[in-house]
Amino acid sequence: MRGKFITLEGVDGAGKSTHLDWIAGRLQAAGKKTVVTREPGGTPLGEELRKLLLAQPMHLETETLLMFAARREHLERVILPALAAGSWVLSDRFTDATFAYQGGGRGLDLGRIESLENWVHQGLQPDLTLVFDLSVEEAERRRTVAATAPDRFEQENLEFFARVRSVYLARAARYPQRIRLIDAGRSVIDIRKSLEEILAILCL
Ligand code: TYD
């Protein structure tokens, strides 16, 4: 039986990384073979592209094409084979991030992103996307507390992240079957309760 494909999304600082390992643990405890991966990245070439994308200034269309180039490899070498083998795939970001960051944040026409999505995905969509939603002010505060050197995206201003967030919210409203919004302003325990309920519907 084909596995399921779950993606995690949200503005930088919303806390998705905190919950990723926990979700993987829940899936494994439920007996699912689980592959944890991330975008941009997830393959040797994808990780090389990630280094460039997070550090190197480039044209917005170059940035978008490299995101999809990394994604093409990722689908071919990791995501599709794992799903076909019955594993569950948990990816830290996927194409919703391109709509939110390159589309919302940087202003690329969403129709162009849709064209690339149709080309690269070949019909695949996540079975479930969890969007960790948080005010951009609180997300920035958390990023400051984390105090890691900010990458090219994390250096953007609050207006950028407000546009990123608004695209995530719009997509959650447009695809309510697939995308579930998680109020990330709550305690970790409360967030886990919500995650538990959502995962239970899917599988556990
Ligand atoms: P992120 O997933 O936040 O990793 P970390 O927690 O290690 O910082 O970093 C990836 C960055 O890449 C993030 O700022 C969003 C950005 N990104 C895009 O702009 N478009 C995309 O399509 C993807 C997948 C990521």
mmCIF file with all atom_site columns, C-alpha atoms and ligand atoms in Angstrom:
data_model
loop_
_atom_site.group_PDB
_atom_site.id
_atom_site.type_symbol
_atom_site.label_atom_id
_atom_site.label_alt_id
_atom_site.label_comp_id
_atom_site.label_asym_id
_atom_site.label_entity_id
_atom_site.label_seq_id
_atom_site.pdbx_PDB_ins_code
_atom_site.Cartn_x
_atom_site.Cartn_y
_atom_site.Cartn_z
_atom_site.occupancy
_atom_site.B_iso_or_equiv
_atom_site.pdbx_formal_charge
_atom_site.auth_seq_id
_atom_site.auth_comp_id
_atom_site.auth_asym_id
_atom_site.auth_atom_id
_atom_site.pdbx_PDB_model_num
ATOM   1   C CA  . MET A 1 1   ? 0.000  0.000  0.000   1.00 0.00 ? 1   MET A CA  1
ATOM   2   C CA  . ARG A 1 2   ? 1.181  3.491  -0.894  1.00 0.00 ? 2   ARG A CA  1
ATOM   3   C CA  . GLY A 1 3   ? 2.373  5.585  2.050   1.00 0.00 ? 3   GLY A CA  1
ATOM   4   C CA  . LYS A 1 4   ? 1.107  9.060  2.850   1.00 0.00 ? 4   LYS A CA  1
ATOM   5   C CA  . PHE A 1 5   ? 2.829  12.360 2.213   1.00 0.00 ? 5   PHE A CA  1
ATOM   6   C CA  . ILE A 1 6   ? 2.735  14.987 4.986   1.00 0.00 ? 6   ILE A CA  1
ATOM   7   C CA  . THR A 1 7   ? 4.301  18.447 4.690   1.00 0.00 ? 7   THR A CA  1
ATOM   8   C CA  . LEU A 1 8   ? 5.014  21.048 7.376   1.00 0.00 ? 8   LEU A CA  1
ATOM   9   C CA  . GLU A 1 9   ? 4.886  24.754 6.628   1.00 0.00 ? 9   GLU A CA  1
ATOM   10  C CA  . GLY A 1 10  ? 4.834  28.182 8.236   1.00 0.00 ? 10  GLY A CA  1
ATOM   11  C CA  . VAL A 1 11  ? 6.765  31.433 8.489   1.00 0.00 ? 11  VAL A CA  1
ATOM   12  C CA  . ASP A 1 12  ? 10.312 31.160 9.841   1.00 0.00 ? 12  ASP A CA  1
ATOM   13  C CA  . GLY A 1 13  ? 10.100 31.037 13.629  1.00 0.00 ? 13  GLY A CA  1
ATOM   14  C CA  . ALA A 1 14  ? 6.600  29.490 13.824  1.00 0.00 ? 14  ALA A CA  1
ATOM   15  C CA  . GLY A 1 15  ? 8.100  26.344 15.366  1.00 0.00 ? 15  GLY A CA  1
ATOM   16  C CA  . LYS A 1 16  ? 7.518  23.611 12.802  1.00 0.00 ? 16  LYS A CA  1
ATOM   17  C CA  . SER A 1 17  ? 10.968 22.097 13.433  1.00 0.00 ? 17  SER A CA  1
ATOM   18  C CA  . THR A 1 18  ? 10.049 21.599 17.109  1.00 0.00 ? 18  THR A CA  1
ATOM   19  C CA  . HIS A 1 19  ? 7.115  19.441 16.063  1.00 0.00 ? 19  HIS A CA  1
ATOM   20  C CA  . LEU A 1 20  ? 8.690  17.563 13.164  1.00 0.00 ? 20  LEU A CA  1
ATOM   21  C CA  . ASP A 1 21  ? 10.568 14.956 15.217  1.00 0.00 ? 21  ASP A CA  1
ATOM   22  C CA  . TRP A 1 22  ? 7.595  14.473 17.507  1.00 0.00 ? 22  TRP A CA  1
ATOM   23  C CA  . ILE A 1 23  ? 5.268  13.788 14.551  1.00 0.00 ? 23  ILE A CA  1
ATOM   24  C CA  . ALA A 1 24  ? 7.830  11.362 13.100  1.00 0.00 ? 24  ALA A CA  1
ATOM   25  C CA  . GLY A 1 25  ? 7.909  9.575  16.469  1.00 0.00 ? 25  GLY A CA  1
ATOM   26  C CA  . ARG A 1 26  ? 4.110  9.310  16.535  1.00 0.00 ? 26  ARG A CA  1
ATOM   27  C CA  . LEU A 1 27  ? 4.047  7.831  13.036  1.00 0.00 ? 27  LEU A CA  1
ATOM   28  C CA  . GLN A 1 28  ? 6.748  5.314  13.914  1.00 0.00 ? 28  GLN A CA  1
ATOM   29  C CA  . ALA A 1 29  ? 4.929  4.386  17.109  1.00 0.00 ? 29  ALA A CA  1
ATOM   30  C CA  . ALA A 1 30  ? 1.872  3.679  14.954  1.00 0.00 ? 30  ALA A CA  1
ATOM   31  C CA  . GLY A 1 31  ? 3.968  1.243  12.922  1.00 0.00 ? 31  GLY A CA  1
ATOM   32  C CA  . LYS A 1 32  ? 4.537  3.431  9.858   1.00 0.00 ? 32  LYS A CA  1
ATOM   33  C CA  . LYS A 1 33  ? 7.895  3.332  8.151   1.00 0.00 ? 33  LYS A CA  1
ATOM   34  C CA  . THR A 1 34  ? 8.711  7.044  8.100   1.00 0.00 ? 34  THR A CA  1
ATOM   35  C CA  . VAL A 1 35  ? 11.084 9.072  5.957   1.00 0.00 ? 35  VAL A CA  1
ATOM   36  C CA  . VAL A 1 36  ? 11.880 12.562 7.290   1.00 0.00 ? 36  VAL A CA  1
ATOM   37  C CA  . THR A 1 37  ? 13.172 15.016 4.732   1.00 0.00 ? 37  THR A CA  1
ATOM   38  C CA  . ARG A 1 38  ? 13.242 18.712 3.898   1.00 0.00 ? 38  ARG A CA  1
ATOM   39  C CA  . GLU A 1 39  ? 13.126 21.364 1.185   1.00 0.00 ? 39  GLU A CA  1
ATOM   40  C CA  . PRO A 1 40  ? 15.022 22.872 -0.318  1.00 0.00 ? 40  PRO A CA  1
ATOM   41  C CA  . GLY A 1 41  ? 17.201 19.782 0.050   1.00 0.00 ? 41  GLY A CA  1
ATOM   42  C CA  . GLY A 1 42  ? 16.585 16.129 0.733   1.00 0.00 ? 42  GLY A CA  1
ATOM   43  C CA  . THR A 1 43  ? 19.051 14.813 -1.875  1.00 0.00 ? 43  THR A CA  1
ATOM   44  C CA  . PRO A 1 44  ? 22.813 15.430 -2.315  1.00 0.00 ? 44  PRO A CA  1
ATOM   45  C CA  . LEU A 1 45  ? 22.166 17.807 -5.227  1.00 0.00 ? 45  LEU A CA  1
ATOM   46  C CA  . GLY A 1 46  ? 19.219 19.391 -3.419  1.00 0.00 ? 46  GLY A CA  1
ATOM   47  C CA  . GLU A 1 47  ? 21.386 20.108 -0.376  1.00 0.00 ? 47  GLU A CA  1
ATOM   48  C CA  . GLU A 1 48  ? 23.952 21.808 -2.631  1.00 0.00 ? 48  GLU A CA  1
ATOM   49  C CA  . LEU A 1 49  ? 21.177 23.906 -4.145  1.00 0.00 ? 49  LEU A CA  1
ATOM   50  C CA  . ARG A 1 50  ? 19.940 24.702 -0.624  1.00 0.00 ? 50  ARG A CA  1
ATOM   51  C CA  . LYS A 1 51  ? 23.319 26.175 0.316   1.00 0.00 ? 51  LYS A CA  1
ATOM   52  C CA  . LEU A 1 52  ? 23.153 28.471 -2.723  1.00 0.00 ? 52  LEU A CA  1
ATOM   53  C CA  . LEU A 1 53  ? 19.513 29.389 -2.177  1.00 0.00 ? 53  LEU A CA  1
ATOM   54  C CA  . LEU A 1 54  ? 19.992 30.361 1.468   1.00 0.00 ? 54  LEU A CA  1
ATOM   55  C CA  . ALA A 1 55  ? 23.180 32.367 0.916   1.00 0.00 ? 55  ALA A CA  1
ATOM   56  C CA  . GLN A 1 56  ? 23.547 33.649 -2.619  1.00 0.00 ? 56  GLN A CA  1
ATOM   57  C CA  . PRO A 1 57  ? 21.641 36.694 -3.927  1.00 0.00 ? 57  PRO A CA  1
ATOM   58  C CA  . MET A 1 58  ? 19.928 35.826 -7.228  1.00 0.00 ? 58  MET A CA  1
ATOM   59  C CA  . HIS A 1 59  ? 17.098 36.812 -9.550  1.00 0.00 ? 59  HIS A CA  1
ATOM   60  C CA  . LEU A 1 60  ? 13.671 35.873 -8.225  1.00 0.00 ? 60  LEU A CA  1
ATOM   61  C CA  . GLU A 1 61  ? 12.980 33.612 -11.200 1.00 0.00 ? 61  GLU A CA  1
ATOM   62  C CA  . THR A 1 62  ? 16.349 31.875 -10.740 1.00 0.00 ? 62  THR A CA  1
ATOM   63  C CA  . GLU A 1 63  ? 15.451 31.331 -7.094  1.00 0.00 ? 63  GLU A CA  1
ATOM   64  C CA  . THR A 1 64  ? 12.073 29.857 -8.023  1.00 0.00 ? 64  THR A CA  1
ATOM   65  C CA  . LEU A 1 65  ? 13.503 27.605 -10.724 1.00 0.00 ? 65  LEU A CA  1
ATOM   66  C CA  . LEU A 1 66  ? 16.198 26.312 -8.358  1.00 0.00 ? 66  LEU A CA  1
ATOM   67  C CA  . MET A 1 67  ? 13.535 25.528 -5.740  1.00 0.00 ? 67  MET A CA  1
ATOM   68  C CA  . PHE A 1 68  ? 11.725 23.440 -8.350  1.00 0.00 ? 68  PHE A CA  1
ATOM   69  C CA  . ALA A 1 69  ? 14.964 21.898 -9.656  1.00 0.00 ? 69  ALA A CA  1
ATOM   70  C CA  . ALA A 1 70  ? 15.748 20.689 -6.141  1.00 0.00 ? 70  ALA A CA  1
ATOM   71  C CA  . ARG A 1 71  ? 12.141 19.506 -5.832  1.00 0.00 ? 71  ARG A CA  1
ATOM   72  C CA  . ARG A 1 72  ? 12.320 17.512 -9.071  1.00 0.00 ? 72  ARG A CA  1
ATOM   73  C CA  . GLU A 1 73  ? 15.324 15.561 -7.709  1.00 0.00 ? 73  GLU A CA  1
ATOM   74  C CA  . HIS A 1 74  ? 13.639 15.178 -4.352  1.00 0.00 ? 74  HIS A CA  1
ATOM   75  C CA  . LEU A 1 75  ? 10.481 13.727 -5.886  1.00 0.00 ? 75  LEU A CA  1
ATOM   76  C CA  . GLU A 1 76  ? 12.401 11.379 -8.167  1.00 0.00 ? 76  GLU A CA  1
ATOM   77  C CA  . ARG A 1 77  ? 14.967 10.087 -5.693  1.00 0.00 ? 77  ARG A CA  1
ATOM   78  C CA  . VAL A 1 78  ? 13.251 10.256 -2.316  1.00 0.00 ? 78  VAL A CA  1
ATOM   79  C CA  . ILE A 1 79  ? 9.552  11.097 -2.135  1.00 0.00 ? 79  ILE A CA  1
ATOM   80  C CA  . LEU A 1 80  ? 8.030  8.973  -4.917  1.00 0.00 ? 80  LEU A CA  1
ATOM   81  C CA  . PRO A 1 81  ? 10.121 5.812  -4.265  1.00 0.00 ? 81  PRO A CA  1
ATOM   82  C CA  . ALA A 1 82  ? 9.420  6.006  -0.523  1.00 0.00 ? 82  ALA A CA  1
ATOM   83  C CA  . LEU A 1 83  ? 5.667  6.411  -1.028  1.00 0.00 ? 83  LEU A CA  1
ATOM   84  C CA  . ALA A 1 84  ? 5.634  3.579  -3.554  1.00 0.00 ? 84  ALA A CA  1
ATOM   85  C CA  . ALA A 1 85  ? 7.447  1.332  -1.057  1.00 0.00 ? 85  ALA A CA  1
ATOM   86  C CA  . GLY A 1 86  ? 4.742  2.058  1.534   1.00 0.00 ? 86  GLY A CA  1
ATOM   87  C CA  . SER A 1 87  ? 6.728  4.516  3.661   1.00 0.00 ? 87  SER A CA  1
ATOM   88  C CA  . TRP A 1 88  ? 5.245  7.691  5.003   1.00 0.00 ? 88  TRP A CA  1
ATOM   89  C CA  . VAL A 1 89  ? 7.091  10.841 3.990   1.00 0.00 ? 89  VAL A CA  1
ATOM   90  C CA  . LEU A 1 90  ? 7.302  13.831 6.316   1.00 0.00 ? 90  LEU A CA  1
ATOM   91  C CA  . SER A 1 91  ? 8.791  16.863 4.592   1.00 0.00 ? 91  SER A CA  1
ATOM   92  C CA  . ASP A 1 92  ? 9.874  20.066 6.280   1.00 0.00 ? 92  ASP A CA  1
ATOM   93  C CA  . ARG A 1 93  ? 8.401  22.379 3.573   1.00 0.00 ? 93  ARG A CA  1
ATOM   94  C CA  . PHE A 1 94  ? 7.292  21.692 0.003   1.00 0.00 ? 94  PHE A CA  1
ATOM   95  C CA  . THR A 1 95  ? 5.586  23.654 -2.794  1.00 0.00 ? 95  THR A CA  1
ATOM   96  C CA  . ASP A 1 96  ? 3.269  25.691 -0.531  1.00 0.00 ? 96  ASP A CA  1
ATOM   97  C CA  . ALA A 1 97  ? 6.499  27.391 0.605   1.00 0.00 ? 97  ALA A CA  1
ATOM   98  C CA  . THR A 1 98  ? 7.212  28.489 -2.966  1.00 0.00 ? 98  THR A CA  1
ATOM   99  C CA  . PHE A 1 99  ? 3.738  30.042 -3.241  1.00 0.00 ? 99  PHE A CA  1
ATOM   100 C CA  . ALA A 1 100 ? 4.195  31.728 0.156   1.00 0.00 ? 100 ALA A CA  1
ATOM   101 C CA  . TYR A 1 101 ? 7.827  32.922 -0.130  1.00 0.00 ? 101 TYR A CA  1
ATOM   102 C CA  . GLN A 1 102 ? 8.530  33.462 -3.839  1.00 0.00 ? 102 GLN A CA  1
ATOM   103 C CA  . GLY A 1 103 ? 4.878  34.315 -4.591  1.00 0.00 ? 103 GLY A CA  1
ATOM   104 C CA  . GLY A 1 104 ? 3.688  36.144 -1.475  1.00 0.00 ? 104 GLY A CA  1
ATOM   105 C CA  . GLY A 1 105 ? 6.968  37.339 0.003   1.00 0.00 ? 105 GLY A CA  1
ATOM   106 C CA  . ARG A 1 106 ? 8.761  38.283 -3.196  1.00 0.00 ? 106 ARG A CA  1
ATOM   107 C CA  . GLY A 1 107 ? 5.792  38.937 -5.470  1.00 0.00 ? 107 GLY A CA  1
ATOM   108 C CA  . LEU A 1 108 ? 6.227  36.368 -8.253  1.00 0.00 ? 108 LEU A CA  1
ATOM   109 C CA  . ASP A 1 109 ? 3.001  35.797 -10.195 1.00 0.00 ? 109 ASP A CA  1
ATOM   110 C CA  . LEU A 1 110 ? 1.266  32.805 -8.586  1.00 0.00 ? 110 LEU A CA  1
ATOM   111 C CA  . GLY A 1 111 ? 0.156  31.508 -11.995 1.00 0.00 ? 111 GLY A CA  1
ATOM   112 C CA  . ARG A 1 112 ? 3.762  30.990 -12.993 1.00 0.00 ? 112 ARG A CA  1
ATOM   113 C CA  . ILE A 1 113 ? 4.367  28.959 -9.835  1.00 0.00 ? 113 ILE A CA  1
ATOM   114 C CA  . GLU A 1 114 ? 1.268  26.903 -10.655 1.00 0.00 ? 114 GLU A CA  1
ATOM   115 C CA  . SER A 1 115 ? 2.714  26.133 -14.095 1.00 0.00 ? 115 SER A CA  1
ATOM   116 C CA  . LEU A 1 116 ? 5.936  24.864 -12.535 1.00 0.00 ? 116 LEU A CA  1
ATOM   117 C CA  . GLU A 1 117 ? 3.944  22.902 -9.974  1.00 0.00 ? 117 GLU A CA  1
ATOM   118 C CA  . ASN A 1 118 ? 1.961  21.171 -12.748 1.00 0.00 ? 118 ASN A CA  1
ATOM   119 C CA  . TRP A 1 119 ? 5.157  20.381 -14.612 1.00 0.00 ? 119 TRP A CA  1
ATOM   120 C CA  . VAL A 1 120 ? 7.186  19.084 -11.672 1.00 0.00 ? 120 VAL A CA  1
ATOM   121 C CA  . HIS A 1 121 ? 4.579  17.401 -9.454  1.00 0.00 ? 121 HIS A CA  1
ATOM   122 C CA  . GLN A 1 122 ? 3.002  15.203 -12.126 1.00 0.00 ? 122 GLN A CA  1
ATOM   123 C CA  . GLY A 1 123 ? -0.250 15.149 -10.187 1.00 0.00 ? 123 GLY A CA  1
ATOM   124 C CA  . LEU A 1 124 ? 1.197  14.511 -6.734  1.00 0.00 ? 124 LEU A CA  1
ATOM   125 C CA  . GLN A 1 125 ? -0.059 16.614 -3.814  1.00 0.00 ? 125 GLN A CA  1
ATOM   126 C CA  . PRO A 1 126 ? 0.567  16.082 -0.104  1.00 0.00 ? 126 PRO A CA  1
ATOM   127 C CA  . ASP A 1 127 ? -2.122 14.073 1.670   1.00 0.00 ? 127 ASP A CA  1
ATOM   128 C CA  . LEU A 1 128 ? -1.857 16.518 4.560   1.00 0.00 ? 128 LEU A CA  1
ATOM   129 C CA  . THR A 1 129 ? -0.159 19.879 5.019   1.00 0.00 ? 129 THR A CA  1
ATOM   130 C CA  . LEU A 1 130 ? 0.235  21.348 8.500   1.00 0.00 ? 130 LEU A CA  1
ATOM   131 C CA  . VAL A 1 131 ? 0.673  25.120 8.456   1.00 0.00 ? 131 VAL A CA  1
ATOM   132 C CA  . PHE A 1 132 ? 2.059  26.404 11.749  1.00 0.00 ? 132 PHE A CA  1
ATOM   133 C CA  . ASP A 1 133 ? 0.501  29.846 12.000  1.00 0.00 ? 133 ASP A CA  1
ATOM   134 C CA  . LEU A 1 134 ? 1.839  32.631 14.182  1.00 0.00 ? 134 LEU A CA  1
ATOM   135 C CA  . SER A 1 135 ? 1.812  36.433 14.184  1.00 0.00 ? 135 SER A CA  1
ATOM   136 C CA  . VAL A 1 136 ? 4.842  37.733 12.343  1.00 0.00 ? 136 VAL A CA  1
ATOM   137 C CA  . GLU A 1 137 ? 5.893  39.767 15.395  1.00 0.00 ? 137 GLU A CA  1
ATOM   138 C CA  . GLU A 1 138 ? 5.946  36.679 17.630  1.00 0.00 ? 138 GLU A CA  1
ATOM   139 C CA  . ALA A 1 139 ? 7.731  34.650 14.932  1.00 0.00 ? 139 ALA A CA  1
ATOM   140 C CA  . GLU A 1 140 ? 10.403 37.339 14.730  1.00 0.00 ? 140 GLU A CA  1
ATOM   141 C CA  . ARG A 1 141 ? 10.775 37.349 18.507  1.00 0.00 ? 141 ARG A CA  1
ATOM   142 C CA  . ARG A 1 142 ? 11.310 33.574 18.470  1.00 0.00 ? 142 ARG A CA  1
ATOM   143 C CA  . ARG A 1 143 ? 13.862 33.849 15.670  1.00 0.00 ? 143 ARG A CA  1
ATOM   144 C CA  . THR A 1 144 ? 15.770 36.429 17.718  1.00 0.00 ? 144 THR A CA  1
ATOM   145 C CA  . VAL A 1 145 ? 15.748 34.179 20.797  1.00 0.00 ? 145 VAL A CA  1
ATOM   146 C CA  . ALA A 1 146 ? 17.002 31.233 18.689  1.00 0.00 ? 146 ALA A CA  1
ATOM   147 C CA  . ALA A 1 147 ? 19.938 33.493 17.734  1.00 0.00 ? 147 ALA A CA  1
ATOM   148 C CA  . THR A 1 148 ? 21.300 31.410 14.868  1.00 0.00 ? 148 THR A CA  1
ATOM   149 C CA  . ALA A 1 149 ? 22.879 33.392 12.033  1.00 0.00 ? 149 ALA A CA  1
ATOM   150 C CA  . PRO A 1 150 ? 19.914 34.431 9.858   1.00 0.00 ? 150 PRO A CA  1
ATOM   151 C CA  . ASP A 1 151 ? 19.885 33.127 6.274   1.00 0.00 ? 151 ASP A CA  1
ATOM   152 C CA  . ARG A 1 152 ? 18.817 35.132 3.212   1.00 0.00 ? 152 ARG A CA  1
ATOM   153 C CA  . PHE A 1 153 ? 15.098 34.569 3.936   1.00 0.00 ? 153 PHE A CA  1
ATOM   154 C CA  . GLU A 1 154 ? 15.294 35.078 7.688   1.00 0.00 ? 154 GLU A CA  1
ATOM   155 C CA  . GLN A 1 155 ? 16.871 38.490 7.067   1.00 0.00 ? 155 GLN A CA  1
ATOM   156 C CA  . GLU A 1 156 ? 13.667 39.751 5.437   1.00 0.00 ? 156 GLU A CA  1
ATOM   157 C CA  . ASN A 1 157 ? 11.463 42.321 7.212   1.00 0.00 ? 157 ASN A CA  1
ATOM   158 C CA  . LEU A 1 158 ? 8.069  41.996 8.877   1.00 0.00 ? 158 LEU A CA  1
ATOM   159 C CA  . GLU A 1 159 ? 6.186  43.127 5.750   1.00 0.00 ? 159 GLU A CA  1
ATOM   160 C CA  . PHE A 1 160 ? 7.774  40.265 3.803   1.00 0.00 ? 160 PHE A CA  1
ATOM   161 C CA  . PHE A 1 161 ? 6.716  37.725 6.438   1.00 0.00 ? 161 PHE A CA  1
ATOM   162 C CA  . ALA A 1 162 ? 3.218  39.250 6.619   1.00 0.00 ? 162 ALA A CA  1
ATOM   163 C CA  . ARG A 1 163 ? 2.868  38.579 2.859   1.00 0.00 ? 163 ARG A CA  1
ATOM   164 C CA  . VAL A 1 164 ? 4.252  35.036 3.311   1.00 0.00 ? 164 VAL A CA  1
ATOM   165 C CA  . ARG A 1 165 ? 1.746  34.400 6.084   1.00 0.00 ? 165 ARG A CA  1
ATOM   166 C CA  . SER A 1 166 ? -1.179 35.783 4.103   1.00 0.00 ? 166 SER A CA  1
ATOM   167 C CA  . VAL A 1 167 ? -0.500 33.375 1.224   1.00 0.00 ? 167 VAL A CA  1
ATOM   168 C CA  . TYR A 1 168 ? -0.370 30.420 3.644   1.00 0.00 ? 168 TYR A CA  1
ATOM   169 C CA  . LEU A 1 169 ? -3.711 31.562 5.128   1.00 0.00 ? 169 LEU A CA  1
ATOM   170 C CA  . ALA A 1 170 ? -5.253 32.013 1.680   1.00 0.00 ? 170 ALA A CA  1
ATOM   171 C CA  . ARG A 1 171 ? -4.115 28.552 0.600   1.00 0.00 ? 171 ARG A CA  1
ATOM   172 C CA  . ALA A 1 172 ? -5.447 26.991 3.806   1.00 0.00 ? 172 ALA A CA  1
ATOM   173 C CA  . ALA A 1 173 ? -8.841 28.573 3.043   1.00 0.00 ? 173 ALA A CA  1
ATOM   174 C CA  . ARG A 1 174 ? -8.696 27.389 -0.583  1.00 0.00 ? 174 ARG A CA  1
ATOM   175 C CA  . TYR A 1 175 ? -7.649 23.788 0.157   1.00 0.00 ? 175 TYR A CA  1
ATOM   176 C CA  . PRO A 1 176 ? -9.379 22.979 3.456   1.00 0.00 ? 176 PRO A CA  1
ATOM   177 C CA  . GLN A 1 177 ? -9.276 19.215 2.815   1.00 0.00 ? 177 GLN A CA  1
ATOM   178 C CA  . ARG A 1 178 ? -5.498 19.135 2.522   1.00 0.00 ? 178 ARG A CA  1
ATOM   179 C CA  . ILE A 1 179 ? -4.206 22.068 4.584   1.00 0.00 ? 179 ILE A CA  1
ATOM   180 C CA  . ARG A 1 180 ? -4.772 22.285 8.327   1.00 0.00 ? 180 ARG A CA  1
ATOM   181 C CA  . LEU A 1 181 ? -3.869 25.463 10.196  1.00 0.00 ? 181 LEU A CA  1
ATOM   182 C CA  . ILE A 1 182 ? -2.200 24.991 13.567  1.00 0.00 ? 182 ILE A CA  1
ATOM   183 C CA  . ASP A 1 183 ? -2.343 27.940 15.972  1.00 0.00 ? 183 ASP A CA  1
ATOM   184 C CA  . ALA A 1 184 ? 1.349  27.999 16.882  1.00 0.00 ? 184 ALA A CA  1
ATOM   185 C CA  . GLY A 1 185 ? 0.907  30.690 19.536  1.00 0.00 ? 185 GLY A CA  1
ATOM   186 C CA  . ARG A 1 186 ? -0.220 28.067 22.073  1.00 0.00 ? 186 ARG A CA  1
ATOM   187 C CA  . SER A 1 187 ? 1.841  25.857 24.381  1.00 0.00 ? 187 SER A CA  1
ATOM   188 C CA  . VAL A 1 188 ? 3.694  22.875 22.917  1.00 0.00 ? 188 VAL A CA  1
ATOM   189 C CA  . ILE A 1 189 ? 1.358  20.546 24.840  1.00 0.00 ? 189 ILE A CA  1
ATOM   190 C CA  . ASP A 1 190 ? -1.771 22.126 23.358  1.00 0.00 ? 190 ASP A CA  1
ATOM   191 C CA  . ILE A 1 191 ? -0.276 22.076 19.879  1.00 0.00 ? 191 ILE A CA  1
ATOM   192 C CA  . ARG A 1 192 ? 0.531  18.378 20.266  1.00 0.00 ? 192 ARG A CA  1
ATOM   193 C CA  . LYS A 1 193 ? -3.072 17.681 21.264  1.00 0.00 ? 193 LYS A CA  1
ATOM   194 C CA  . SER A 1 194 ? -4.243 19.288 18.020  1.00 0.00 ? 194 SER A CA  1
ATOM   195 C CA  . LEU A 1 195 ? -1.649 17.382 16.016  1.00 0.00 ? 195 LEU A CA  1
ATOM   196 C CA  . GLU A 1 196 ? -2.717 14.127 17.658  1.00 0.00 ? 196 GLU A CA  1
ATOM   197 C CA  . GLU A 1 197 ? -6.336 14.730 16.605  1.00 0.00 ? 197 GLU A CA  1
ATOM   198 C CA  . ILE A 1 198 ? -5.411 15.586 13.042  1.00 0.00 ? 198 ILE A CA  1
ATOM   199 C CA  . LEU A 1 199 ? -3.075 12.594 12.665  1.00 0.00 ? 199 LEU A CA  1
ATOM   200 C CA  . ALA A 1 200 ? -5.741 10.314 14.140  1.00 0.00 ? 200 ALA A CA  1
ATOM   201 C CA  . ILE A 1 201 ? -8.096 11.201 11.293  1.00 0.00 ? 201 ILE A CA  1
ATOM   202 C CA  . LEU A 1 202 ? -5.395 10.374 8.776   1.00 0.00 ? 202 LEU A CA  1
ATOM   203 C CA  . CYS A 1 203 ? -4.068 7.171  10.191  1.00 0.00 ? 203 CYS A CA  1
ATOM   204 C CA  . LEU A 1 204 ? -3.494 6.371  13.806  1.00 0.00 ? 204 LEU A CA  1
HETATM 205 P P1  . TYD B 2 .   ? 13.669 26.432 6.898   1.00 0.00 ? 1   TYD B P1  1
HETATM 206 O O1  . TYD B 2 .   ? 12.785 25.368 6.363   1.00 0.00 ? 1   TYD B O1  1
HETATM 207 O O2  . TYD B 2 .   ? 13.002 27.464 7.696   1.00 0.00 ? 1   TYD B O2  1
HETATM 208 O O3  . TYD B 2 .   ? 14.862 25.727 7.623   1.00 0.00 ? 1   TYD B O3  1
HETATM 209 P P2  . TYD B 2 .   ? 15.576 26.153 8.963   1.00 0.00 ? 1   TYD B P2  1
HETATM 210 O O4  . TYD B 2 .   ? 14.559 25.822 10.020  1.00 0.00 ? 1   TYD B O4  1
HETATM 211 O O5  . TYD B 2 .   ? 16.792 25.295 8.947   1.00 0.00 ? 1   TYD B O5  1
HETATM 212 O O6  . TYD B 2 .   ? 15.861 27.637 8.847   1.00 0.00 ? 1   TYD B O6  1
HETATM 213 O O7  . TYD B 2 .   ? 14.534 27.179 5.757   1.00 0.00 ? 1   TYD B O7  1
HETATM 214 C C1  . TYD B 2 .   ? 14.285 27.116 4.451   1.00 0.00 ? 1   TYD B C1  1
HETATM 215 C C2  . TYD B 2 .   ? 14.050 28.495 3.908   1.00 0.00 ? 1   TYD B C2  1
HETATM 216 O O8  . TYD B 2 .   ? 13.781 28.369 2.523   1.00 0.00 ? 1   TYD B O8  1
HETATM 217 C C3  . TYD B 2 .   ? 12.865 29.221 4.531   1.00 0.00 ? 1   TYD B C3  1
HETATM 218 O O9  . TYD B 2 .   ? 13.231 30.520 4.883   1.00 0.00 ? 1   TYD B O9  1
HETATM 219 C C4  . TYD B 2 .   ? 11.847 29.285 3.434   1.00 0.00 ? 1   TYD B C4  1
HETATM 220 C C5  . TYD B 2 .   ? 12.645 29.124 2.182   1.00 0.00 ? 1   TYD B C5  1
HETATM 221 N N1  . TYD B 2 .   ? 11.920 28.449 1.094   1.00 0.00 ? 1   TYD B N1  1
HETATM 222 C C6  . TYD B 2 .   ? 11.431 29.203 0.041   1.00 0.00 ? 1   TYD B C6  1
HETATM 223 O O10 . TYD B 2 .   ? 11.591 30.420 0.020   1.00 0.00 ? 1   TYD B O10 1
HETATM 224 N N2  . TYD B 2 .   ? 10.768 28.568 -0.981  1.00 0.00 ? 1   TYD B N2  1
HETATM 225 C C7  . TYD B 2 .   ? 10.590 27.208 -1.016  1.00 0.00 ? 1   TYD B C7  1
HETATM 226 O O11 . TYD B 2 .   ? 9.998  26.664 -1.972  1.00 0.00 ? 1   TYD B O11 1
HETATM 227 C C8  . TYD B 2 .   ? 11.114 26.447 0.084   1.00 0.00 ? 1   TYD B C8  1
HETATM 228 C C9  . TYD B 2 .   ? 10.943 24.955 0.091   1.00 0.00 ? 1   TYD B C9  1
HETATM 229 C C10 . TYD B 2 .   ? 11.766 27.101 1.116   1.00 0.00 ? 1   TYD B C10 1
#
